[in-house]
Coordinates of C-alpha atoms in Angstrom, one line a residue:
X1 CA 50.3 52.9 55.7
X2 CA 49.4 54.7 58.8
X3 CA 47.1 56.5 56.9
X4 CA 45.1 53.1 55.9
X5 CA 45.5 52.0 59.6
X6 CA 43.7 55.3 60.5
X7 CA 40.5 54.7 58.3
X8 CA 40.2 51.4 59.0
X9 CA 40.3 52.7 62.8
X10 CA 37.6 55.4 61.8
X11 CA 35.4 52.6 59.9
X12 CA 35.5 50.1 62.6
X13 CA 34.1 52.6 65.3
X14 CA 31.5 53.3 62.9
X15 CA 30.7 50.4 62.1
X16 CA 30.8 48.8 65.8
X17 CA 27.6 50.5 67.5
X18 CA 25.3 49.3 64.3
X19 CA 26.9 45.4 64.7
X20 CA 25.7 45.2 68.1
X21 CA 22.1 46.3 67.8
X22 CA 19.7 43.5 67.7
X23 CA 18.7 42.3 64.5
X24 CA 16.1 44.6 62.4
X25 CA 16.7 47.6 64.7
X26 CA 18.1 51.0 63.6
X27 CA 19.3 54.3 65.1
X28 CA 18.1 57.3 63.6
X29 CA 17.5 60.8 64.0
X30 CA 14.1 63.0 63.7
X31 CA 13.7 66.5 64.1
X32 CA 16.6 66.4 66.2
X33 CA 15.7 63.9 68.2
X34 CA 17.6 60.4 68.8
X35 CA 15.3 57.5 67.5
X36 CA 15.9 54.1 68.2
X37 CA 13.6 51.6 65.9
X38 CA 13.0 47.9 66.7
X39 CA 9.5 47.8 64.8
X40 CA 8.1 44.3 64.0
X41 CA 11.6 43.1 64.3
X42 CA 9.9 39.9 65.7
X43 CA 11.7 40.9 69.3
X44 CA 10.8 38.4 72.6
X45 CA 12.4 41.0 75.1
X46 CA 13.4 44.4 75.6
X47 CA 16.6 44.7 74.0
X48 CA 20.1 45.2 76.1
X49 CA 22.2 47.3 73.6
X50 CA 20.0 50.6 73.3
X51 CA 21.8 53.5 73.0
X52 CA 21.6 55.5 76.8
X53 CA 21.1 58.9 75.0
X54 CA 18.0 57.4 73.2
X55 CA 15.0 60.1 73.2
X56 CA 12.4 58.2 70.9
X57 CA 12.4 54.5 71.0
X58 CA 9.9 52.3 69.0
X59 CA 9.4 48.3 70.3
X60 CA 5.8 48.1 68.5
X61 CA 5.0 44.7 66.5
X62 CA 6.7 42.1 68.6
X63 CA 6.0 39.4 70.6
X64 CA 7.7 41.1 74.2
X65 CA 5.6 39.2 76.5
X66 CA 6.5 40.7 79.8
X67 CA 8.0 43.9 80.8
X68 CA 11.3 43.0 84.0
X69 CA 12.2 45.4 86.7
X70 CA 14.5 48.1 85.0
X71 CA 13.8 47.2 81.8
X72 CA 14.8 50.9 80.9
X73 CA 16.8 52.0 83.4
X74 CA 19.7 53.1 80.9
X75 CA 17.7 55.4 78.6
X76 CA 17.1 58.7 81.0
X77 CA 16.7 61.0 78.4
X78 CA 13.8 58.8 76.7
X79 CA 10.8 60.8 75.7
X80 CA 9.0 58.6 73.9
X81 CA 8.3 54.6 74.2
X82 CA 6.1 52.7 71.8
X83 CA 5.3 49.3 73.1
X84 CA 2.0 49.2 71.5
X85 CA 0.9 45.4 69.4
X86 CA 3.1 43.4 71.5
X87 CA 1.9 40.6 73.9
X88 CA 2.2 42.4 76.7
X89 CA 0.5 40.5 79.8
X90 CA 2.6 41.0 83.0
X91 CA 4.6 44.4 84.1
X92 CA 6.9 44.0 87.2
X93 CA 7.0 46.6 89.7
X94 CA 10.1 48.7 89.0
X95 CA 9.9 48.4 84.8
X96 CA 9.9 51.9 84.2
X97 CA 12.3 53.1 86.6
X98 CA 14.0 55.8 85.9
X99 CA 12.2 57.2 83.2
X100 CA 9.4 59.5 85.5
X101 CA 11.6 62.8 85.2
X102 CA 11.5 63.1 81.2
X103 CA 9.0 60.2 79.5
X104 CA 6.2 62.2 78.5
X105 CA 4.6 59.4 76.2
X106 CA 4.0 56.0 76.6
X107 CA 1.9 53.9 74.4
X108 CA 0.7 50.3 76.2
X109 CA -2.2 49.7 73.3
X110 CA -3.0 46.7 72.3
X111 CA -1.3 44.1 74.3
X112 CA -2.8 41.1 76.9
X113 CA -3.0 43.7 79.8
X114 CA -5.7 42.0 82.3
X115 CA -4.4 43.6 85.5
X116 CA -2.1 46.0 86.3
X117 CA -1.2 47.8 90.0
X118 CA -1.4 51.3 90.0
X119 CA 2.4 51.4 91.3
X120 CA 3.8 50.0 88.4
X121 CA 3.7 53.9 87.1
X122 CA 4.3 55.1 90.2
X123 CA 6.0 59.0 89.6
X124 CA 5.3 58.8 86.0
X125 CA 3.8 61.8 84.3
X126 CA 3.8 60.6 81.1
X127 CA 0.6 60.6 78.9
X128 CA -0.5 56.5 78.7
X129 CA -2.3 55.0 76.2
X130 CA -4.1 51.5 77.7
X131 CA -6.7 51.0 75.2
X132 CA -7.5 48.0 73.1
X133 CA -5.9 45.2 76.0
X134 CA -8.6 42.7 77.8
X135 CA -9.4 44.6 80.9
X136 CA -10.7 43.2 83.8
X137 CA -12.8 46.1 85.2
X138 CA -12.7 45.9 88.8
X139 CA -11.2 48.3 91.6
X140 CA -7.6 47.3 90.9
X141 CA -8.3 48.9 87.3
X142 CA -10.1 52.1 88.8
X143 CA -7.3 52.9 91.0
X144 CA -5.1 53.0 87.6
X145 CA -7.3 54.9 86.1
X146 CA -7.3 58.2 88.5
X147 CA -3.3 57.6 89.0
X148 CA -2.2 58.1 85.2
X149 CA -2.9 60.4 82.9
X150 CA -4.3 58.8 79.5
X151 CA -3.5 59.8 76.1
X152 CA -5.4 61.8 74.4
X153 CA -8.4 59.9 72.1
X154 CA -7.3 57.1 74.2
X155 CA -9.8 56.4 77.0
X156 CA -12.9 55.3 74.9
X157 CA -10.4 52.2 73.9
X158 CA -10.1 51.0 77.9
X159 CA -12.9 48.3 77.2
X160 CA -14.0 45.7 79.9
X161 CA -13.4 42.4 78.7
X162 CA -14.3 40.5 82.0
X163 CA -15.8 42.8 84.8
X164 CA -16.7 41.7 88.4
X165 CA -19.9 43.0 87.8
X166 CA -21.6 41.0 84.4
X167 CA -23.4 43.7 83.2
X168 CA -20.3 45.8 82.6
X169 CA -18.3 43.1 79.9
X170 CA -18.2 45.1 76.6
X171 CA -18.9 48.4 77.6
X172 CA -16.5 51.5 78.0
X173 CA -14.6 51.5 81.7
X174 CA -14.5 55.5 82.0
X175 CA -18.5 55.4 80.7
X176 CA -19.2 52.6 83.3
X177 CA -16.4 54.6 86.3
X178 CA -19.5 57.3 85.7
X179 CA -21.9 55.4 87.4
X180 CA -20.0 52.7 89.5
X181 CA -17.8 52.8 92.0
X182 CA -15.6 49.5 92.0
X183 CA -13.7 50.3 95.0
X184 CA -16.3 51.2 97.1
X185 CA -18.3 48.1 95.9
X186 CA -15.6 46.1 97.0
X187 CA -15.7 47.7 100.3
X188 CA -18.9 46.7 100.5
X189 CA -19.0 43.0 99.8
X190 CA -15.8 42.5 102.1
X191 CA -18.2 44.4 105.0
X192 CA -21.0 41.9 104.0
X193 CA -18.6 39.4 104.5
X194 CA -17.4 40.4 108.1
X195 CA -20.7 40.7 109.4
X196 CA -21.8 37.1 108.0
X197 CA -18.4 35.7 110.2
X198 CA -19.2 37.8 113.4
X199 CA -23.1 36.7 113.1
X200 CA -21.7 32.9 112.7
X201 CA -19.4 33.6 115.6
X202 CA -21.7 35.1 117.8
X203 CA -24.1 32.2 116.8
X204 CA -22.0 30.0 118.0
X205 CA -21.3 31.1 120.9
X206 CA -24.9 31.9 121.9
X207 CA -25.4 28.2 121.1
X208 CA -23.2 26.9 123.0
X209 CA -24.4 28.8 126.3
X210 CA -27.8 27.5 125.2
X211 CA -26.4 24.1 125.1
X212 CA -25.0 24.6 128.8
X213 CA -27.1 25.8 130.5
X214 CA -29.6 23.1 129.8
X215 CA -27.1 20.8 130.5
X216 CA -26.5 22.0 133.7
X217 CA -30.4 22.1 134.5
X218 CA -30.4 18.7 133.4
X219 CA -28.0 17.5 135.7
X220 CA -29.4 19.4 138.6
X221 CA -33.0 17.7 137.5
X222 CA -31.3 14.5 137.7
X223 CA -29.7 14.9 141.5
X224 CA -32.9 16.4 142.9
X225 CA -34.4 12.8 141.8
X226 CA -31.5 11.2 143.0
X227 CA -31.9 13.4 146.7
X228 CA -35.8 12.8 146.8
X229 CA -35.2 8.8 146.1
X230 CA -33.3 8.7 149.3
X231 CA -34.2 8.2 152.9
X232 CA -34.9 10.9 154.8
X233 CA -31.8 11.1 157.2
X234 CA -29.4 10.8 154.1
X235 CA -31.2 12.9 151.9
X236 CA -30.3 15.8 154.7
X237 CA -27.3 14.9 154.9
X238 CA -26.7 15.0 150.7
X239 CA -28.7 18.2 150.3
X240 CA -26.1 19.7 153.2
X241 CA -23.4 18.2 151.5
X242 CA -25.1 20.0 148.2
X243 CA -25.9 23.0 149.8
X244 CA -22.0 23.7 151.4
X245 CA -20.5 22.8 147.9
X246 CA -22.5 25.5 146.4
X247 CA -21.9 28.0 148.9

């Protein structure tokens, strides 16, 4: 009997780990290496119950729409993180915390990425892959650009779906980066846009002294009448009375 209880004990631990992976994922092992496979396992998030000694994990062919702060904060030995044909449109600052001292690939193909800050990989030195999403080529994509370091074969995929500039939407970003600097046209336009205020202001205030100073001469126009209308007698006496107030 305690022999029975003892492989029942043995088939239950077993068995455990594999009933509380999400459904259509897998652990495995290849070339020594821990895998964990989710693939087209119709996921909406990043699962909970990875194993935390996972060094491969694959989350392609889903429909994960948005990446959370510390997403995969359990998995420090991760080398590898396939998030690739997902619907990817929104990563918080923080997701990939605690991955930067061993992640050496991570693929982001294929997803909704319009816009992403340059922080979000902040300390990662893993090779990225960012091609085939709907870019928005601006500065906020440039700055990306020079902080990672893209995956082999995979910069000519970084297309320009919208651009701030029109005659950019469809071509290459790295061929365009070649010949236009997004940042520095930025830099320029908000420049323009300074000057225009400080020209309005100091319109403004140039009219407005205009405006007084014709006022004033009007006014001293009109009391010069008003002194010459006067008898004589009083009209001394007003232009004294004028004369002390200005003084």
């Amino acid at each position: 009997f305690s022999l029975f209880l003892l492989l029942l004990l043995l088939l239950g631990s077993c068995l455990h780990p594999a009933a509380a992976f999400p459904k259509g994922c897998y652990p495995s092992e290849e070339k020594g290496l821990k895998t964990f496979r989710c693939s087209n396992a119709q996921l909406t998030e990043v699962p909970r119950d990875i194993p935390n000694d996972t060094n491969k994990l694959y989350l392609d062919f889903n429909q994960i729409p948005f990446l959370p702060r510390d997403a995969f904060r359990d998995l420090p030995l991760l080398l590898e993180l396939d998030l690739s044909h997902n619907a990817i449109s929104r990563i918080e600052s923080g997701a990939f915390q605690g991955l930067a001292e061993h992640l050496h690939s991570l693929d982001l193909s294929s997803n909704r990425l319009v816009s992403v800050s340059k922080d979000t990989f902040s300390n990662l030195k893993a090779k990225v892959n960012l091609s085939n999403n709907p870019w928005l080529c601006d500065c906020r994509l440039q700055e990306l650009i020079r902080a990672v370091e893209l995956a082999a074969d995979s910069s000519g995929g970084i297309m320009c779906d919208s651009s701030t500039q029109e005659e950019h939407v469809g071509k290459a970003f790295l061929q365009v980066m070649a010949d236009t600097d997004f940042c520095n046209a930025y830099k320029k336009t908000t420049d323009i846009a300074m000057l225009v205020t400080m020209f309005g202001w100091f319109a403004m205030v140039i009219s407005y002294l205009v405006y007084y100073v014709r006022q004033n001469q009007e006014d001293a126009r009109r009391h010069l009448e008003y002194l010459k209308s006067l008898p004589s007698k009083q009209r001394r006496s007003e232009e004294s009375s004028t004369i002390s107030t200005v003084v």
